[in-house]
């Protein structure tokens, strides 16, 4: 099983600040996918195939990486970005999620 | 508009069974692989099972293998999860998902005596 480790587990960012969340895989994966979840709601697909933004995702978000190291970046933090973000690998079964990164507004 | 609506959740005793359903609309259900993902209270996401569009390929998480069965009826646009030998650690919100594009609102399953 491929284990995904996200860091940090929690963080706070000020409006306008650049934010980077990393996801490290225990073995190489072909792509990484990201989801955003706000309290009391279903997760939303956010970034797929490492760097493609899902429909409606602001272009201040970006994704990058390869092999065992991937990241989600927000170029300029906005209040609406406060949420928990999860990475997911589908390169091998069982598919696995990272433990989540809770991003708060400072 | 793509919609996934889960039903069938509830309170069940340990060792008993429960069957979840997910009705899909707004897209050609028979063209897509589908998944069940769960989230225990206050915890992260756990992928549970996948079924391909024509049911030829089925995969499970180790934690549910042998106890849960994923299936689908493309004529009814419906995805199922049959859960048997339920344990307290199966308590979670169960999401039906076309993983990278659409998720349902979830069905709550509580396993407790």
JSON list of C-alpha atoms in Angstrom, two decimals:
[
{"chain": "A", "resi": 1, "resn": "UNK", "atom": "CA", "xyz": [0.00, 0.00, 0.00]},
{"chain": "A", "resi": 2, "resn": "UNK", "atom": "CA", "xyz": [1.26, 3.46, -0.90]},
{"chain": "A", "resi": 3, "resn": "UNK", "atom": "CA", "xyz": [1.22, 5.74, 2.11]},
{"chain": "A", "resi": 4, "resn": "UNK", "atom": "CA", "xyz": [0.69, 9.45, 1.49]},
{"chain": "A", "resi": 5, "resn": "UNK", "atom": "CA", "xyz": [2.08, 11.86, 4.08]},
{"chain": "A", "resi": 6, "resn": "UNK", "atom": "CA", "xyz": [0.85, 15.44, 3.99]},
{"chain": "A", "resi": 7, "resn": "UNK", "atom": "CA", "xyz": [2.61, 18.37, 5.60]},
{"chain": "A", "resi": 8, "resn": "UNK", "atom": "CA", "xyz": [1.88, 20.42, 7.45]},
{"chain": "A", "resi": 9, "resn": "UNK", "atom": "CA", "xyz": [-1.12, 18.84, 9.15]},
{"chain": "A", "resi": 10, "resn": "UNK", "atom": "CA", "xyz": [-2.41, 22.25, 10.13]},
{"chain": "A", "resi": 11, "resn": "UNK", "atom": "CA", "xyz": [-1.40, 25.78, 9.21]},
{"chain": "A", "resi": 12, "resn": "UNK", "atom": "CA", "xyz": [-2.69, 29.33, 9.23]},
{"chain": "A", "resi": 13, "resn": "UNK", "atom": "CA", "xyz": [-2.08, 31.89, 6.52]},
{"chain": "A", "resi": 14, "resn": "UNK", "atom": "CA", "xyz": [-2.80, 35.60, 6.25]},
{"chain": "A", "resi": 15, "resn": "UNK", "atom": "CA", "xyz": [-4.72, 37.09, 3.33]},
{"chain": "A", "resi": 16, "resn": "UNK", "atom": "CA", "xyz": [-2.35, 37.53, 0.39]},
{"chain": "A", "resi": 17, "resn": "UNK", "atom": "CA", "xyz": [0.19, 35.04, 1.74]},
{"chain": "A", "resi": 18, "resn": "UNK", "atom": "CA", "xyz": [1.56, 32.25, -0.45]},
{"chain": "A", "resi": 19, "resn": "UNK", "atom": "CA", "xyz": [0.64, 28.75, 0.78]},
{"chain": "A", "resi": 20, "resn": "UNK", "atom": "CA", "xyz": [2.25, 25.43, -0.09]},
{"chain": "A", "resi": 21, "resn": "UNK", "atom": "CA", "xyz": [0.96, 22.02, 1.02]},
{"chain": "A", "resi": 22, "resn": "UNK", "atom": "CA", "xyz": [3.06, 18.97, 0.28]},
{"chain": "A", "resi": 23, "resn": "UNK", "atom": "CA", "xyz": [2.16, 15.33, -0.19]},
{"chain": "A", "resi": 24, "resn": "UNK", "atom": "CA", "xyz": [4.87, 12.70, -0.12]},
{"chain": "A", "resi": 25, "resn": "UNK", "atom": "CA", "xyz": [4.30, 9.15, -1.32]},
{"chain": "A", "resi": 26, "resn": "UNK", "atom": "CA", "xyz": [6.02, 6.07, 0.05]},
{"chain": "A", "resi": 27, "resn": "UNK", "atom": "CA", "xyz": [6.49, 4.86, -3.54]},
{"chain": "A", "resi": 28, "resn": "UNK", "atom": "CA", "xyz": [6.48, 6.64, -6.87]},
{"chain": "A", "resi": 29, "resn": "UNK", "atom": "CA", "xyz": [3.08, 7.54, -8.28]},
{"chain": "A", "resi": 30, "resn": "UNK", "atom": "CA", "xyz": [2.19, 8.77, -11.75]},
{"chain": "A", "resi": 31, "resn": "UNK", "atom": "CA", "xyz": [-0.19, 11.55, -10.73]},
{"chain": "A", "resi": 32, "resn": "UNK", "atom": "CA", "xyz": [-1.55, 13.19, -7.62]},
{"chain": "A", "resi": 33, "resn": "UNK", "atom": "CA", "xyz": [-5.08, 14.46, -7.11]},
{"chain": "A", "resi": 34, "resn": "UNK", "atom": "CA", "xyz": [-6.33, 16.96, -4.56]},
{"chain": "A", "resi": 35, "resn": "UNK", "atom": "CA", "xyz": [-9.67, 17.58, -2.84]},
{"chain": "A", "resi": 36, "resn": "UNK", "atom": "CA", "xyz": [-10.96, 20.49, -0.81]},
{"chain": "A", "resi": 37, "resn": "UNK", "atom": "CA", "xyz": [-13.36, 19.90, 2.06]},
{"chain": "A", "resi": 38, "resn": "UNK", "atom": "CA", "xyz": [-15.08, 22.52, 4.17]},
{"chain": "A", "resi": 39, "resn": "UNK", "atom": "CA", "xyz": [-16.71, 21.67, 7.46]},
{"chain": "A", "resi": 40, "resn": "UNK", "atom": "CA", "xyz": [-20.00, 19.81, 7.11]},
{"chain": "A", "resi": 41, "resn": "UNK", "atom": "CA", "xyz": [-19.77, 19.43, 3.35]},
{"chain": "A", "resi": 42, "resn": "UNK", "atom": "CA", "xyz": [-18.67, 16.76, 0.88]},
{"chain": "A", "resi": 43, "resn": "UNK", "atom": "CA", "xyz": [-15.13, 16.85, -0.50]},
{"chain": "A", "resi": 44, "resn": "UNK", "atom": "CA", "xyz": [-14.79, 18.67, -3.80]},
{"chain": "A", "resi": 45, "resn": "UNK", "atom": "CA", "xyz": [-12.40, 17.58, -6.55]},
{"chain": "A", "resi": 46, "resn": "UNK", "atom": "CA", "xyz": [-9.89, 20.41, -6.73]},
{"chain": "A", "resi": 47, "resn": "UNK", "atom": "CA", "xyz": [-6.81, 19.49, -8.72]},
{"chain": "A", "resi": 48, "resn": "UNK", "atom": "CA", "xyz": [-6.49, 16.35, -10.84]},
{"chain": "A", "resi": 49, "resn": "UNK", "atom": "CA", "xyz": [-3.66, 14.72, -12.76]},
{"chain": "A", "resi": 50, "resn": "UNK", "atom": "CA", "xyz": [-1.16, 16.67, -10.63]},
{"chain": "A", "resi": 51, "resn": "UNK", "atom": "CA", "xyz": [-1.72, 20.11, -12.15]},
{"chain": "A", "resi": 52, "resn": "UNK", "atom": "CA", "xyz": [-5.15, 20.41, -13.80]},
{"chain": "A", "resi": 53, "resn": "UNK", "atom": "CA", "xyz": [-7.68, 22.59, -12.01]},
{"chain": "A", "resi": 54, "resn": "UNK", "atom": "CA", "xyz": [-11.20, 21.24, -11.59]},
{"chain": "A", "resi": 55, "resn": "UNK", "atom": "CA", "xyz": [-14.04, 23.32, -12.95]},
{"chain": "A", "resi": 56, "resn": "UNK", "atom": "CA", "xyz": [-14.56, 26.51, -10.99]},
{"chain": "A", "resi": 57, "resn": "UNK", "atom": "CA", "xyz": [-11.27, 26.38, -9.08]},
{"chain": "A", "resi": 58, "resn": "UNK", "atom": "CA", "xyz": [-9.61, 29.82, -8.98]},
{"chain": "A", "resi": 59, "resn": "UNK", "atom": "CA", "xyz": [-6.36, 30.13, -10.89]},
{"chain": "A", "resi": 60, "resn": "UNK", "atom": "CA", "xyz": [-4.49, 31.21, -7.75]},
{"chain": "A", "resi": 61, "resn": "UNK", "atom": "CA", "xyz": [-4.35, 27.45, -7.10]},
{"chain": "A", "resi": 62, "resn": "UNK", "atom": "CA", "xyz": [-1.75, 25.29, -8.79]},
{"chain": "A", "resi": 63, "resn": "UNK", "atom": "CA", "xyz": [-0.40, 21.79, -8.47]},
{"chain": "A", "resi": 64, "resn": "UNK", "atom": "CA", "xyz": [2.97, 20.33, -9.27]},
{"chain": "A", "resi": 65, "resn": "UNK", "atom": "CA", "xyz": [5.30, 17.45, -8.58]},
{"chain": "A", "resi": 66, "resn": "UNK", "atom": "CA", "xyz": [6.42, 14.05, -9.74]},
{"chain": "A", "resi": 67, "resn": "UNK", "atom": "CA", "xyz": [7.53, 10.69, -8.42]},
{"chain": "A", "resi": 68, "resn": "UNK", "atom": "CA", "xyz": [7.14, 10.76, -4.66]},
{"chain": "A", "resi": 69, "resn": "UNK", "atom": "CA", "xyz": [6.76, 14.48, -4.01]},
{"chain": "A", "resi": 70, "resn": "UNK", "atom": "CA", "xyz": [3.78, 16.65, -4.93]},
{"chain": "A", "resi": 71, "resn": "UNK", "atom": "CA", "xyz": [2.45, 20.00, -3.84]},
{"chain": "A", "resi": 72, "resn": "UNK", "atom": "CA", "xyz": [-0.61, 22.23, -3.93]},
{"chain": "A", "resi": 73, "resn": "UNK", "atom": "CA", "xyz": [0.12, 25.96, -3.95]},
{"chain": "A", "resi": 74, "resn": "UNK", "atom": "CA", "xyz": [-2.08, 28.98, -3.39]},
{"chain": "A", "resi": 75, "resn": "UNK", "atom": "CA", "xyz": [-0.37, 32.06, -4.81]},
{"chain": "A", "resi": 76, "resn": "UNK", "atom": "CA", "xyz": [-2.30, 34.49, -2.62]},
{"chain": "A", "resi": 77, "resn": "UNK", "atom": "CA", "xyz": [-4.43, 33.26, 0.29]},
{"chain": "A", "resi": 78, "resn": "UNK", "atom": "CA", "xyz": [-8.05, 34.33, 0.39]},
{"chain": "A", "resi": 79, "resn": "UNK", "atom": "CA", "xyz": [-10.60, 33.78, 3.16]},
{"chain": "A", "resi": 80, "resn": "UNK", "atom": "CA", "xyz": [-12.61, 31.31, 1.07]},
{"chain": "A", "resi": 81, "resn": "UNK", "atom": "CA", "xyz": [-9.56, 29.04, 0.78]},
{"chain": "A", "resi": 82, "resn": "UNK", "atom": "CA", "xyz": [-9.74, 28.06, 4.45]},
{"chain": "A", "resi": 83, "resn": "UNK", "atom": "CA", "xyz": [-10.53, 24.33, 4.34]},
{"chain": "A", "resi": 84, "resn": "UNK", "atom": "CA", "xyz": [-8.98, 20.90, 4.67]},
{"chain": "A", "resi": 85, "resn": "UNK", "atom": "CA", "xyz": [-7.09, 19.62, 1.65]},
{"chain": "A", "resi": 86, "resn": "UNK", "atom": "CA", "xyz": [-6.51, 15.94, 0.90]},
{"chain": "A", "resi": 87, "resn": "UNK", "atom": "CA", "xyz": [-4.22, 14.33, -1.67]},
{"chain": "A", "resi": 88, "resn": "UNK", "atom": "CA", "xyz": [-5.08, 11.03, -3.38]},
{"chain": "A", "resi": 89, "resn": "UNK", "atom": "CA", "xyz": [-3.11, 8.52, -5.43]},
{"chain": "A", "resi": 90, "resn": "UNK", "atom": "CA", "xyz": [-4.70, 6.20, -7.93]},
{"chain": "A", "resi": 91, "resn": "UNK", "atom": "CA", "xyz": [-1.52, 4.67, -9.32]},
{"chain": "A", "resi": 92, "resn": "UNK", "atom": "CA", "xyz": [-1.96, 1.39, -7.49]},
{"chain": "A", "resi": 93, "resn": "UNK", "atom": "CA", "xyz": [-4.59, -0.37, -5.42]},
{"chain": "A", "resi": 94, "resn": "UNK", "atom": "CA", "xyz": [-5.57, 0.21, -2.75]},
{"chain": "A", "resi": 95, "resn": "UNK", "atom": "CA", "xyz": [-6.05, 3.86, -3.65]},
{"chain": "A", "resi": 96, "resn": "UNK", "atom": "CA", "xyz": [-5.01, 5.98, -0.70]},
{"chain": "A", "resi": 97, "resn": "UNK", "atom": "CA", "xyz": [-5.61, 9.46, 0.65]},
{"chain": "A", "resi": 98, "resn": "UNK", "atom": "CA", "xyz": [-3.24, 11.61, 2.62]},
{"chain": "A", "resi": 99, "resn": "UNK", "atom": "CA", "xyz": [-4.20, 12.46, 6.17]},
{"chain": "A", "resi": 100, "resn": "UNK", "atom": "CA", "xyz": [-5.26, 15.99, 5.27]},
{"chain": "A", "resi": 101, "resn": "UNK", "atom": "CA", "xyz": [-3.97, 19.51, 5.79]},
{"chain": "A", "resi": 102, "resn": "UNK", "atom": "CA", "xyz": [-6.20, 21.92, 7.64]},
{"chain": "A", "resi": 103, "resn": "UNK", "atom": "CA", "xyz": [-5.64, 25.45, 6.34]},
{"chain": "A", "resi": 104, "resn": "UNK", "atom": "CA", "xyz": [-6.97, 28.28, 8.47]},
{"chain": "A", "resi": 105, "resn": "UNK", "atom": "CA", "xyz": [-7.14, 32.03, 7.92]},
{"chain": "A", "resi": 106, "resn": "UNK", "atom": "CA", "xyz": [-4.86, 34.02, 10.18]},
{"chain": "B", "resi": 1, "resn": "UNK", "atom": "CA", "xyz": [-26.28, 18.77, -13.48]},
{"chain": "B", "resi": 2, "resn": "UNK", "atom": "CA", "xyz": [-24.48, 15.72, -12.13]},
{"chain": "B", "resi": 3, "resn": "UNK", "atom": "CA", "xyz": [-26.13, 14.40, -8.97]},
{"chain": "B", "resi": 4, "resn": "UNK", "atom": "CA", "xyz": [-25.33, 11.48, -6.70]},
{"chain": "B", "resi": 5, "resn": "UNK", "atom": "CA", "xyz": [-27.79, 10.74, -3.91]},
{"chain": "B", "resi": 6, "resn": "UNK", "atom": "CA", "xyz": [-26.98, 8.14, -1.28]},
{"chain": "B", "resi": 7, "resn": "UNK", "atom": "CA", "xyz": [-29.51, 6.37, 0.92]},
{"chain": "B", "resi": 8, "resn": "UNK", "atom": "CA", "xyz": [-29.77, 3.39, 3.21]},
{"chain": "B", "resi": 9, "resn": "UNK", "atom": "CA", "xyz": [-27.65, 4.57, 6.11]},
{"chain": "B", "resi": 10, "resn": "UNK", "atom": "CA", "xyz": [-28.63, 4.21, 9.75]},
{"chain": "B", "resi": 11, "resn": "UNK", "atom": "CA", "xyz": [-27.87, 2.69, 13.13]},
{"chain": "B", "resi": 12, "resn": "UNK", "atom": "CA", "xyz": [-26.98, -1.00, 13.10]},
{"chain": "B", "resi": 13, "resn": "UNK", "atom": "CA", "xyz": [-25.68, -3.44, 15.69]},
{"chain": "B", "resi": 14, "resn": "UNK", "atom": "CA", "xyz": [-22.20, -4.94, 15.40]},
{"chain": "B", "resi": 15, "resn": "UNK", "atom": "CA", "xyz": [-22.19, -8.06, 13.25]},
{"chain": "B", "resi": 16, "resn": "UNK", "atom": "CA", "xyz": [-25.29, -7.05, 11.32]},
{"chain": "B", "resi": 17, "resn": "UNK", "atom": "CA", "xyz": [-25.65, -5.99, 7.68]},
{"chain": "B", "resi": 18, "resn": "UNK", "atom": "CA", "xyz": [-26.67, -2.84, 5.83]},
{"chain": "B", "resi": 19, "resn": "UNK", "atom": "CA", "xyz": [-26.98, -1.94, 2.15]},
{"chain": "B", "resi": 20, "resn": "UNK", "atom": "CA", "xyz": [-26.30, 1.53, 0.80]},
{"chain": "B", "resi": 21, "resn": "UNK", "atom": "CA", "xyz": [-27.63, 2.80, -2.51]},
{"chain": "B", "resi": 22, "resn": "UNK", "atom": "CA", "xyz": [-26.55, 5.74, -4.67]},
{"chain": "B", "resi": 23, "resn": "UNK", "atom": "CA", "xyz": [-28.77, 7.01, -7.46]},
{"chain": "B", "resi": 24, "resn": "UNK", "atom": "CA", "xyz": [-26.97, 8.91, -10.22]},
{"chain": "B", "resi": 25, "resn": "UNK", "atom": "CA", "xyz": [-28.41, 11.49, -12.58]},
{"chain": "B", "resi": 26, "resn": "UNK", "atom": "CA", "xyz": [-27.21, 14.13, -15.00]},
{"chain": "B", "resi": 27, "resn": "UNK", "atom": "CA", "xyz": [-24.69, 11.91, -16.79]},
{"chain": "B", "resi": 28, "resn": "UNK", "atom": "CA", "xyz": [-24.44, 8.57, -18.56]},
{"chain": "B", "resi": 29, "resn": "UNK", "atom": "CA", "xyz": [-23.91, 6.39, -15.48]},
{"chain": "B", "resi": 30, "resn": "UNK", "atom": "CA", "xyz": [-22.96, 3.30, -17.49]},
{"chain": "B", "resi": 31, "resn": "UNK", "atom": "CA", "xyz": [-19.89, 5.08, -18.91]},
{"chain": "B", "resi": 32, "resn": "UNK", "atom": "CA", "xyz": [-18.15, 5.68, -15.58]},
{"chain": "B", "resi": 33, "resn": "UNK", "atom": "CA", "xyz": [-16.32, 3.73, -12.92]},
{"chain": "B", "resi": 34, "resn": "UNK", "atom": "CA", "xyz": [-17.70, 4.51, -9.46]},
{"chain": "B", "resi": 35, "resn": "UNK", "atom": "CA", "xyz": [-16.42, 4.47, -5.91]},
{"chain": "B", "resi": 36, "resn": "UNK", "atom": "CA", "xyz": [-17.38, 4.40, -2.27]},
{"chain": "B", "resi": 37, "resn": "UNK", "atom": "CA", "xyz": [-15.30, 6.52, 0.09]},
{"chain": "B", "resi": 38, "resn": "UNK", "atom": "CA", "xyz": [-15.89, 6.87, 3.80]},
{"chain": "B", "resi": 39, "resn": "UNK", "atom": "CA", "xyz": [-15.03, 9.37, 6.51]},
{"chain": "B", "resi": 40, "resn": "UNK", "atom": "CA", "xyz": [-15.16, 8.43, 10.18]},
{"chain": "B", "resi": 41, "resn": "UNK", "atom": "CA", "xyz": [-16.31, 11.20, 12.54]},
{"chain": "B", "resi": 42, "resn": "UNK", "atom": "CA", "xyz": [-13.61, 13.85, 12.79]},
{"chain": "B", "resi": 43, "resn": "UNK", "atom": "CA", "xyz": [-11.21, 11.82, 10.64]},
{"chain": "B", "resi": 44, "resn": "UNK", "atom": "CA", "xyz": [-9.85, 11.87, 7.11]},
{"chain": "B", "resi": 45, "resn": "UNK", "atom": "CA", "xyz": [-10.99, 10.20, 3.92]},
{"chain": "B", "resi": 46, "resn": "UNK", "atom": "CA", "xyz": [-10.66, 6.46, 3.27]},
{"chain": "B", "resi": 47, "resn": "UNK", "atom": "CA", "xyz": [-11.22, 4.91, -0.14]},
{"chain": "B", "resi": 48, "resn": "UNK", "atom": "CA", "xyz": [-13.43, 1.82, 0.28]},
{"chain": "B", "resi": 49, "resn": "UNK", "atom": "CA", "xyz": [-14.19, 0.27, -3.12]},
{"chain": "B", "resi": 50, "resn": "UNK", "atom": "CA", "xyz": [-14.21, 0.77, -6.89]},
{"chain": "B", "resi": 51, "resn": "UNK", "atom": "CA", "xyz": [-16.29, -0.79, -9.64]},
{"chain": "B", "resi": 52, "resn": "UNK", "atom": "CA", "xyz": [-15.67, -0.27, -13.35]},
{"chain": "B", "resi": 53, "resn": "UNK", "atom": "CA", "xyz": [-18.37, 0.90, -15.73]},
{"chain": "B", "resi": 54, "resn": "UNK", "atom": "CA", "xyz": [-19.35, -2.62, -16.78]},
{"chain": "B", "resi": 55, "resn": "UNK", "atom": "CA", "xyz": [-18.61, -4.27, -13.42]},
{"chain": "B", "resi": 56, "resn": "UNK", "atom": "CA", "xyz": [-15.66, -6.20, -14.87]},
{"chain": "B", "resi": 57, "resn": "UNK", "atom": "CA", "xyz": [-13.15, -4.75, -12.42]},
{"chain": "B", "resi": 58, "resn": "UNK", "atom": "CA", "xyz": [-13.78, -4.47, -8.70]},
{"chain": "B", "resi": 59, "resn": "UNK", "atom": "CA", "xyz": [-11.30, -3.51, -5.99]},
{"chain": "B", "resi": 60, "resn": "UNK", "atom": "CA", "xyz": [-11.57, -3.10, -2.22]},
{"chain": "B", "resi": 61, "resn": "UNK", "atom": "CA", "xyz": [-9.62, -1.63, 0.65]},
{"chain": "B", "resi": 62, "resn": "UNK", "atom": "CA", "xyz": [-8.11, -4.33, 2.85]},
{"chain": "B", "resi": 63, "resn": "UNK", "atom": "CA", "xyz": [-10.16, -3.10, 5.80]},
{"chain": "B", "resi": 64, "resn": "UNK", "atom": "CA", "xyz": [-13.43, -4.15, 4.11]},
{"chain": "B", "resi": 65, "resn": "UNK", "atom": "CA", "xyz": [-12.37, -6.96, 1.78]},
{"chain": "B", "resi": 66, "resn": "UNK", "atom": "CA", "xyz": [-14.50, -10.04, 2.35]},
{"chain": "B", "resi": 67, "resn": "UNK", "atom": "CA", "xyz": [-17.16, -8.11, 4.25]},
{"chain": "B", "resi": 68, "resn": "UNK", "atom": "CA", "xyz": [-18.32, -5.43, 1.78]},
{"chain": "B", "resi": 69, "resn": "UNK", "atom": "CA", "xyz": [-19.56, -5.92, -1.78]},
{"chain": "B", "resi": 70, "resn": "UNK", "atom": "CA", "xyz": [-19.80, -3.14, -4.34]},
{"chain": "B", "resi": 71, "resn": "UNK", "atom": "CA", "xyz": [-22.21, -3.58, -7.25]},
{"chain": "B", "resi": 72, "resn": "UNK", "atom": "CA", "xyz": [-24.16, -1.53, -9.75]},
{"chain": "B", "resi": 73, "resn": "UNK", "atom": "CA", "xyz": [-27.29, -1.66, -11.88]},
{"chain": "B", "resi": 74, "resn": "UNK", "atom": "CA", "xyz": [-26.70, 0.45, -14.97]},
{"chain": "B", "resi": 75, "resn": "UNK", "atom": "CA", "xyz": [-30.35, 0.13, -16.04]},
{"chain": "B", "resi": 76, "resn": "UNK", "atom": "CA", "xyz": [-31.36, 1.81, -12.78]},
{"chain": "B", "resi": 77, "resn": "UNK", "atom": "CA", "xyz": [-28.42, 4.25, -12.63]},
{"chain": "B", "resi": 78, "resn": "UNK", "atom": "CA", "xyz": [-27.70, 2.93, -9.17]},
{"chain": "B", "resi": 79, "resn": "UNK", "atom": "CA", "xyz": [-24.56, 2.01, -7.25]},
{"chain": "B", "resi": 80, "resn": "UNK", "atom": "CA", "xyz": [-24.70, -0.25, -4.19]},
{"chain": "B", "resi": 81, "resn": "UNK", "atom": "CA", "xyz": [-22.58, -1.17, -1.20]},
{"chain": "B", "resi": 82, "resn": "UNK", "atom": "CA", "xyz": [-23.60, -4.29, 0.68]},
{"chain": "B", "resi": 83, "resn": "UNK", "atom": "CA", "xyz": [-21.96, -4.24, 4.11]},
{"chain": "B", "resi": 84, "resn": "UNK", "atom": "CA", "xyz": [-21.88, -7.35, 6.29]},
{"chain": "B", "resi": 85, "resn": "UNK", "atom": "CA", "xyz": [-20.25, -8.27, 9.61]},
{"chain": "B", "resi": 86, "resn": "UNK", "atom": "CA", "xyz": [-20.24, -4.60, 10.52]},
{"chain": "B", "resi": 87, "resn": "UNK", "atom": "CA", "xyz": [-17.85, -3.37, 13.20]},
{"chain": "B", "resi": 88, "resn": "UNK", "atom": "CA", "xyz": [-17.74, -0.22, 15.30]},
{"chain": "B", "resi": 89, "resn": "UNK", "atom": "CA", "xyz": [-14.80, 0.98, 13.19]},
{"chain": "B", "resi": 90, "resn": "UNK", "atom": "CA", "xyz": [-17.08, 1.00, 10.12]},
{"chain": "B", "resi": 91, "resn": "UNK", "atom": "CA", "xyz": [-18.96, 3.93, 11.64]},
{"chain": "B", "resi": 92, "resn": "UNK", "atom": "CA", "xyz": [-18.60, 6.72, 9.10]},
{"chain": "B", "resi": 93, "resn": "UNK", "atom": "CA", "xyz": [-20.18, 8.92, 6.48]},
{"chain": "B", "resi": 94, "resn": "UNK", "atom": "CA", "xyz": [-20.17, 6.94, 3.25]},
{"chain": "B", "resi": 95, "resn": "UNK", "atom": "CA", "xyz": [-19.80, 8.89, 0.01]},
{"chain": "B", "resi": 96, "resn": "UNK", "atom": "CA", "xyz": [-20.64, 7.68, -3.46]},
{"chain": "B", "resi": 97, "resn": "UNK", "atom": "CA", "xyz": [-18.27, 9.30, -5.93]},
{"chain": "B", "resi": 98, "resn": "UNK", "atom": "CA", "xyz": [-17.29, 9.61, -9.55]},
{"chain": "B", "resi": 99, "resn": "UNK", "atom": "CA", "xyz": [-14.01, 10.25, -7.92]},
{"chain": "B", "resi": 100, "resn": "UNK", "atom": "CA", "xyz": [-12.42, 13.13, -9.77]},
{"chain": "B", "resi": 101, "resn": "UNK", "atom": "CA", "xyz": [-15.58, 14.96, -10.69]},
{"chain": "B", "resi": 102, "resn": "UNK", "atom": "CA", "xyz": [-18.61, 14.43, -8.45]},
{"chain": "B", "resi": 103, "resn": "UNK", "atom": "CA", "xyz": [-19.44, 13.29, -4.93]},
{"chain": "B", "resi": 104, "resn": "UNK", "atom": "CA", "xyz": [-22.73, 12.69, -3.17]},
{"chain": "B", "resi": 105, "resn": "UNK", "atom": "CA", "xyz": [-23.72, 14.22, 0.14]},
{"chain": "B", "resi": 106, "resn": "UNK", "atom": "CA", "xyz": [-23.02, 11.02, 2.05]},
{"chain": "B", "resi": 107, "resn": "UNK", "atom": "CA", "xyz": [-24.97, 8.40, 3.98]},
{"chain": "B", "resi": 108, "resn": "UNK", "atom": "CA", "xyz": [-24.33, 8.07, 7.71]},
{"chain": "B", "resi": 109, "resn": "UNK", "atom": "CA", "xyz": [-23.66, 4.60, 9.09]},
{"chain": "B", "resi": 110, "resn": "UNK", "atom": "CA", "xyz": [-23.37, 4.05, 12.84]},
{"chain": "B", "resi": 111, "resn": "UNK", "atom": "CA", "xyz": [-22.41, 0.64, 14.17]},
{"chain": "B", "resi": 112, "resn": "UNK", "atom": "CA", "xyz": [-23.24, 0.37, 17.84]},
{"chain": "B", "resi": 113, "resn": "UNK", "atom": "CA", "xyz": [-25.07, -1.86, 20.26]}
]
